Amino acid sequence: MNKLDEAQKRHKGINPEEPAPTDTELLTEIRDLLASQNPTTAQKPLK
């Protein structure tokens, strides 16, 4: 089953040996993508 999963990831362009991003990295990427879609929203820093 692992070989099938690795083959599917390679087909999608994902390196199966690359470590998965952390939750913080994913949330940062989501925040940045949302901010780029709506640049007029003022962002307040979180404390």
PDB file of C-alpha atoms in Angstrom:
ATOM      1  CA  MET A   1       0.000   0.000   0.000  1.00  0.00           C
ATOM      2  CA  ASN A   2       2.900   2.364   0.695  1.00  0.00           C
ATOM      3  CA  LYS A   3       4.236   1.925  -2.844  1.00  0.00           C
ATOM      4  CA  LEU A   4       0.839   2.884  -4.260  1.00  0.00           C
ATOM      5  CA  ASP A   5       0.689   5.967  -2.033  1.00  0.00           C
ATOM      6  CA  GLU A   6       4.215   7.008  -3.057  1.00  0.00           C
ATOM      7  CA  ALA A   7       3.388   6.536  -6.752  1.00  0.00           C
ATOM      8  CA  GLN A   8       0.257   8.671  -6.404  1.00  0.00           C
ATOM      9  CA  LYS A   9       2.196  11.427  -4.636  1.00  0.00           C
ATOM     10  CA  ARG A  10       4.888  11.398  -7.339  1.00  0.00           C
ATOM     11  CA  HIS A  11       2.180  11.605 -10.003  1.00  0.00           C
ATOM     12  CA  LYS A  12       0.745  14.690  -8.250  1.00  0.00           C
ATOM     13  CA  GLY A  13       4.214  16.259  -8.071  1.00  0.00           C
ATOM     14  CA  ILE A  14       4.657  15.696  -4.352  1.00  0.00           C
ATOM     15  CA  ASN A  15       7.991  14.365  -3.159  1.00  0.00           C
ATOM     16  CA  PRO A  16       7.042  11.480  -0.831  1.00  0.00           C
ATOM     17  CA  GLU A  17      10.341  11.781   1.013  1.00  0.00           C
ATOM     18  CA  GLU A  18       9.879  15.464   1.798  1.00  0.00           C
ATOM     19  CA  PRO A  19       8.590  16.036   5.340  1.00  0.00           C
ATOM     20  CA  ALA A  20       5.015  17.287   5.621  1.00  0.00           C
ATOM     21  CA  PRO A  21       4.620  20.964   6.546  1.00  0.00           C
ATOM     22  CA  THR A  22       3.847  21.778  10.156  1.00  0.00           C
ATOM     23  CA  ASP A  23       0.484  23.123  11.286  1.00  0.00           C
ATOM     24  CA  THR A  24       2.036  26.549  11.757  1.00  0.00           C
ATOM     25  CA  GLU A  25       3.426  26.567   8.217  1.00  0.00           C
ATOM     26  CA  LEU A  26       0.044  25.557   6.789  1.00  0.00           C
ATOM     27  CA  LEU A  27      -1.809  28.199   8.784  1.00  0.00           C
ATOM     28  CA  THR A  28       0.688  30.867   7.742  1.00  0.00           C
ATOM     29  CA  GLU A  29       0.249  29.928   4.094  1.00  0.00           C
ATOM     30  CA  ILE A  30      -3.553  30.025   4.419  1.00  0.00           C
ATOM     31  CA  ARG A  31      -3.382  33.439   6.113  1.00  0.00           C
ATOM     32  CA  ASP A  32      -1.150  34.828   3.389  1.00  0.00           C
ATOM     33  CA  LEU A  33      -3.372  33.473   0.603  1.00  0.00           C
ATOM     34  CA  LEU A  34      -6.491  34.943   2.210  1.00  0.00           C
ATOM     35  CA  ALA A  35      -4.762  38.283   2.709  1.00  0.00           C
ATOM     36  CA  SER A  36      -3.697  38.386  -0.937  1.00  0.00           C
ATOM     37  CA  GLN A  37      -7.299  37.759  -2.040  1.00  0.00           C
ATOM     38  CA  ASN A  38      -8.648  40.624   0.057  1.00  0.00           C
ATOM     39  CA  PRO A  39      -5.923  43.280   0.372  1.00  0.00           C
ATOM     40  CA  THR A  40      -8.308  45.978   1.679  1.00  0.00           C
ATOM     41  CA  THR A  41      -8.841  44.220   5.004  1.00  0.00           C
ATOM     42  CA  ALA A  42      -6.663  45.741   7.690  1.00  0.00           C
ATOM     43  CA  GLN A  43      -4.744  43.104   9.563  1.00  0.00           C
ATOM     44  CA  LYS A  44      -4.296  43.480  13.267  1.00  0.00           C
ATOM     45  CA  PRO A  45      -1.352  41.650  14.814  1.00  0.00           C
ATOM     46  CA  LEU A  46      -2.324  38.815  17.099  1.00  0.00           C
ATOM     47  CA  LYS A  47      -1.123  38.983  20.659  1.00  0.00           C
TER      48      LYS A  47
END
